[in-house]
C-alpha atoms as an extended CHARMM CRD file, in Angstrom:
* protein
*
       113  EXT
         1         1  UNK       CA             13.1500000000        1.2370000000       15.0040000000  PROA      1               0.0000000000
         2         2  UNK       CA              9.9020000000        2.3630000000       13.0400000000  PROA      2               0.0000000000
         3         3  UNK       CA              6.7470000000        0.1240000000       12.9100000000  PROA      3               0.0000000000
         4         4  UNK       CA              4.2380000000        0.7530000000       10.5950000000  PROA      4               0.0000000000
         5         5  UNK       CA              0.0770000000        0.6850000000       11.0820000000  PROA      5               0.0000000000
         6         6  UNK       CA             -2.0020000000        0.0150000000        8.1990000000  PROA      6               0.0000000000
         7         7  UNK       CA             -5.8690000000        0.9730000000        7.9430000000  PROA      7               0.0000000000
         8         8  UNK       CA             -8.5940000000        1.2810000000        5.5530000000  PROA      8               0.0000000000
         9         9  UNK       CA             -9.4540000000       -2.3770000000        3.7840000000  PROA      9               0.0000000000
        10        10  UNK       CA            -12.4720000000       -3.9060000000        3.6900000000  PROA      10              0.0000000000
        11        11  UNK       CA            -14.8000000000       -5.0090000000        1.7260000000  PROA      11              0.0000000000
        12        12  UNK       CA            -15.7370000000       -3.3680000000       -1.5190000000  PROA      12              0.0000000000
        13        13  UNK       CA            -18.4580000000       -3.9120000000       -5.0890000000  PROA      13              0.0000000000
        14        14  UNK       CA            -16.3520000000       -4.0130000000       -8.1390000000  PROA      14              0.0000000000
        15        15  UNK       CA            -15.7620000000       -0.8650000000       -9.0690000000  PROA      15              0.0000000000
        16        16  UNK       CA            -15.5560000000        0.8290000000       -5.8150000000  PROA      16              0.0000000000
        17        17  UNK       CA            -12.8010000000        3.1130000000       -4.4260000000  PROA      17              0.0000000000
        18        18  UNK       CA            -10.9370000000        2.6790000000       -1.1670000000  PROA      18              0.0000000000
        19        19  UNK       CA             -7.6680000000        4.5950000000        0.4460000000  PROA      19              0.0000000000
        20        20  UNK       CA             -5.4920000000        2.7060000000        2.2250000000  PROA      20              0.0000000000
        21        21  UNK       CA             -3.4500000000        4.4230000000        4.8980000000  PROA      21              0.0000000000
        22        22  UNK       CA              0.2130000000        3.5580000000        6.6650000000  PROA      22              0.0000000000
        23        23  UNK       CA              1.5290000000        5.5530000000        9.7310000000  PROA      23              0.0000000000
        24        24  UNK       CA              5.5950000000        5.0920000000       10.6920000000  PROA      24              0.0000000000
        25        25  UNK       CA              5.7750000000        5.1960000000       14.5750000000  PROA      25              0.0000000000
        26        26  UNK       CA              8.7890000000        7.1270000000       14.1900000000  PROA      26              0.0000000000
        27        27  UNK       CA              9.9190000000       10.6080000000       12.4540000000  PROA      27              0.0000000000
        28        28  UNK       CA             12.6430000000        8.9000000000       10.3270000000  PROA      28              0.0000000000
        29        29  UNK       CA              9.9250000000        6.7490000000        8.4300000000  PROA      29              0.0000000000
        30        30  UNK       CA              9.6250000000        9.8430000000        5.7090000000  PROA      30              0.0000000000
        31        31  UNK       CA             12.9220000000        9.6200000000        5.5410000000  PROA      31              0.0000000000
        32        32  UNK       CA             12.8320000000        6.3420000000        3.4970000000  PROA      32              0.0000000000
        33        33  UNK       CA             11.2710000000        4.5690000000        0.4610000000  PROA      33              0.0000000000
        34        34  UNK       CA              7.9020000000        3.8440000000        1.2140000000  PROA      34              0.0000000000
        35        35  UNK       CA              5.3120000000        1.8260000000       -0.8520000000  PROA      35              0.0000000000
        36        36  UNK       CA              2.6450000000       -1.2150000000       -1.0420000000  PROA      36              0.0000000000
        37        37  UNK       CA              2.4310000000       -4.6830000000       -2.1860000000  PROA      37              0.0000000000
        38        38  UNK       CA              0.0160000000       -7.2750000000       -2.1070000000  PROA      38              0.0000000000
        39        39  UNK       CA             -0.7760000000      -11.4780000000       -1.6160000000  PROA      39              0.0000000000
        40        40  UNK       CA             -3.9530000000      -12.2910000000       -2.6960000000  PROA      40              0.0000000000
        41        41  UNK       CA             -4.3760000000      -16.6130000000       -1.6010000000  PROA      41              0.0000000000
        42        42  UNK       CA             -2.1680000000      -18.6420000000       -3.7100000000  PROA      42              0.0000000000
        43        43  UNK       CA             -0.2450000000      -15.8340000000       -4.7680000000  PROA      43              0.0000000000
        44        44  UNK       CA              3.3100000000      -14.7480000000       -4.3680000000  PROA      44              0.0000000000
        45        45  UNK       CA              3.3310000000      -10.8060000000       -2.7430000000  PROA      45              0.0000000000
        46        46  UNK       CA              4.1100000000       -8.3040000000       -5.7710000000  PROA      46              0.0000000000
        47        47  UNK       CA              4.4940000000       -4.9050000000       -6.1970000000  PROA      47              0.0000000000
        48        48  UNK       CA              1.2170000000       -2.2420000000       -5.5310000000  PROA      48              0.0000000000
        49        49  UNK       CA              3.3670000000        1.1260000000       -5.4850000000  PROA      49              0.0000000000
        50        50  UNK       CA              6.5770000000        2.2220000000       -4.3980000000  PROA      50              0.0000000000
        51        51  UNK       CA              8.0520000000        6.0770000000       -4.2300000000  PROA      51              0.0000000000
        52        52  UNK       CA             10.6460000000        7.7330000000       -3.2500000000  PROA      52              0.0000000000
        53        53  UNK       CA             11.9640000000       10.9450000000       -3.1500000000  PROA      53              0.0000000000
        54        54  UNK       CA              9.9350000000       12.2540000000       -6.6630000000  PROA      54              0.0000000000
        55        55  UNK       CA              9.2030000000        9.3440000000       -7.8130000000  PROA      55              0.0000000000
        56        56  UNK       CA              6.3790000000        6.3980000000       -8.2050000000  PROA      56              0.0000000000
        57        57  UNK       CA              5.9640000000        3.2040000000       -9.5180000000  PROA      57              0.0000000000
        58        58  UNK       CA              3.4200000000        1.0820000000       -9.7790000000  PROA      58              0.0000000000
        59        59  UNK       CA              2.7310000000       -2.4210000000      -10.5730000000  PROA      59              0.0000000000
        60        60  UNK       CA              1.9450000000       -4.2480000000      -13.8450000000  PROA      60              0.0000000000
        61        61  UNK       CA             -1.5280000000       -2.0930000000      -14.7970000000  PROA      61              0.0000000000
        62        62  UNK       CA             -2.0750000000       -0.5570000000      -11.8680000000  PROA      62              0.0000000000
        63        63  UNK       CA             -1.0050000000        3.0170000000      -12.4610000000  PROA      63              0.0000000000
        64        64  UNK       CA             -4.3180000000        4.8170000000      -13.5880000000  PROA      64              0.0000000000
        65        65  UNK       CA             -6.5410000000        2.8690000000      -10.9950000000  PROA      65              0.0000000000
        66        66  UNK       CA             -4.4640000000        3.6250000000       -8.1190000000  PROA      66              0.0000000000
        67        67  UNK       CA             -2.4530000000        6.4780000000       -6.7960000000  PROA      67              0.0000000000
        68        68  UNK       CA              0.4220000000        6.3340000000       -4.3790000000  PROA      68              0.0000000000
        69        69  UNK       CA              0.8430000000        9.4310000000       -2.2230000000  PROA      69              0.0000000000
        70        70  UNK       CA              2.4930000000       10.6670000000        1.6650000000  PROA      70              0.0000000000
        71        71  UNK       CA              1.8710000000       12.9270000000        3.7210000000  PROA      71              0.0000000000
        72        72  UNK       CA              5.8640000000       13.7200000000        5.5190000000  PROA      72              0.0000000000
        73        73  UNK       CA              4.3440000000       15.6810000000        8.4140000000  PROA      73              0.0000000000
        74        74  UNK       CA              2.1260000000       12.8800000000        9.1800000000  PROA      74              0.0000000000
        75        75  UNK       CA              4.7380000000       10.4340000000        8.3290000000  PROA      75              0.0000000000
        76        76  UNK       CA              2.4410000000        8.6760000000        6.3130000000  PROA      76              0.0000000000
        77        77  UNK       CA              1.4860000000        6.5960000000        3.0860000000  PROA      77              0.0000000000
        78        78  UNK       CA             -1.5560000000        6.3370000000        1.0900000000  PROA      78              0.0000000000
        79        79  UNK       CA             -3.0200000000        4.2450000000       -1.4860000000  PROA      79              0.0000000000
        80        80  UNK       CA             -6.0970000000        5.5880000000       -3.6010000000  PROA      80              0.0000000000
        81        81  UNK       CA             -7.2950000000        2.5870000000       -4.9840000000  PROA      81              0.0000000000
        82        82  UNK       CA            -10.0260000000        3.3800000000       -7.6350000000  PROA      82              0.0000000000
        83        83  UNK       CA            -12.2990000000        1.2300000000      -10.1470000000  PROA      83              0.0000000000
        84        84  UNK       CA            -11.4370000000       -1.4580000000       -7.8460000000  PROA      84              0.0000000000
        85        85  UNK       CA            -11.6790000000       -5.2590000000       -9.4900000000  PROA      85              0.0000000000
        86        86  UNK       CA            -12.2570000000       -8.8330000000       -7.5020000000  PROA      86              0.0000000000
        87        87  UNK       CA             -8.6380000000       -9.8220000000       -8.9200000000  PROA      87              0.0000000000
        88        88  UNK       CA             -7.4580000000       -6.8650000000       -6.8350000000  PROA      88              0.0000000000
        89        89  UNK       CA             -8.7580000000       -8.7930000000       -3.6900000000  PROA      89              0.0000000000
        90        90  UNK       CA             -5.7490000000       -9.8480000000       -1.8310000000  PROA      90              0.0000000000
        91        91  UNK       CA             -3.9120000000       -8.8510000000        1.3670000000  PROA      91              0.0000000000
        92        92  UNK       CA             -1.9220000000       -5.5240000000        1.2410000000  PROA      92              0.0000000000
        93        93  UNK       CA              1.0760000000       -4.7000000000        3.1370000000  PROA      93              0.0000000000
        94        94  UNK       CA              2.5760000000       -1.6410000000        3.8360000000  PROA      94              0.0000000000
        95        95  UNK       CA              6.6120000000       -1.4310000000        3.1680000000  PROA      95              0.0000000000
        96        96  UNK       CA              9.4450000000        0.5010000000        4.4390000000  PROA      96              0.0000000000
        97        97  UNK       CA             13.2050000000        0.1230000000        3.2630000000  PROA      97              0.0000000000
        98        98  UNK       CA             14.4370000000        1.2520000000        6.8050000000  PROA      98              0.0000000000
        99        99  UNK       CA             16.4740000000       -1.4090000000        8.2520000000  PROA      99              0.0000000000
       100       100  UNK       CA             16.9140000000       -3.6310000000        4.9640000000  PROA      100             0.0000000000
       101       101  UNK       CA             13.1090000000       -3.7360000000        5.0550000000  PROA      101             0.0000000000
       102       102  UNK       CA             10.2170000000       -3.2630000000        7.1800000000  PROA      102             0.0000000000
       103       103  UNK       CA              6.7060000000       -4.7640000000        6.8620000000  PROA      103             0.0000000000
       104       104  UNK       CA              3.1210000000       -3.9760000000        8.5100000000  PROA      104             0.0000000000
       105       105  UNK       CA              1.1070000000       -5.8760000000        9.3890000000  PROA      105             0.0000000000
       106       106  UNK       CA             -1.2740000000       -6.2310000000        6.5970000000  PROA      106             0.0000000000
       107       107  UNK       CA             -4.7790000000       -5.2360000000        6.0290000000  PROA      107             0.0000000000
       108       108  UNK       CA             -7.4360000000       -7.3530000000        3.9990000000  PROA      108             0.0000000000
       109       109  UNK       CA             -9.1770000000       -5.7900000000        1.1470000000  PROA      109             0.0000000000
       110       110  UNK       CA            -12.1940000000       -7.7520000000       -0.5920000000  PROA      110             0.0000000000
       111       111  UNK       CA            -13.4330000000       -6.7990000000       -3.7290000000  PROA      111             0.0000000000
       112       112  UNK       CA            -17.1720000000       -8.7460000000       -3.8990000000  PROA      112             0.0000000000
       113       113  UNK       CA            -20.9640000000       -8.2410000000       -4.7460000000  PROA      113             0.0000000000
């Protein structure tokens, strides 16, 4: 079984840059798809980034602002999230598709002055 620790939200001025990080508990997290969504309040949860194997994808007009990345040895997943907007402030999960789907346990970002 592999659970997965998010870190790295806060609070954030527009326009700000924050990297979110996820660490697998176990080896055979890197061994899986791997990405992020996000629920901001009212919202349903939608797509941030997703890769696996080579490649990325990214949510509706995302890719450009934010960068998905991992680190295998580390067996963990990053989010560079850059030119940050108050729209982007929301709840972001990290996601695994071991096991039909695994789920953090969410870390709050706030984009505010």
């Amino acid at each position: 079984q592999v659970q997965l620790v998010e870190s790295g939200g806060g609070l954030v001025q527009p326009g700000g840059s924050l990297r979110l990080s996820c660490v697998g508990t176990t080896d055979i997290f890197s061994t899986y798809g791997r990405g992020w969504y996000r629920q901001a309040p009212g919202k349903k949860r939608e797509l941030v980034a997703f890769t696996a194997g080579s490649t990325a994808n990214y949510g509706d007009s995302l890719e450009g602002r934010f960068t998905i990345s991992t680190d295998n040895a580390k067996n963990a997943v990053y989010l560079q999230m850059n030119r940050l907007k108050p729209e982007d402030t929301a709840i972001y999960y990290c996601y695994c598709t071991y096991g039909g789907g695994t789920w953090g346990q969410g870390t709050q970002v706030t984009v505010s002055s």
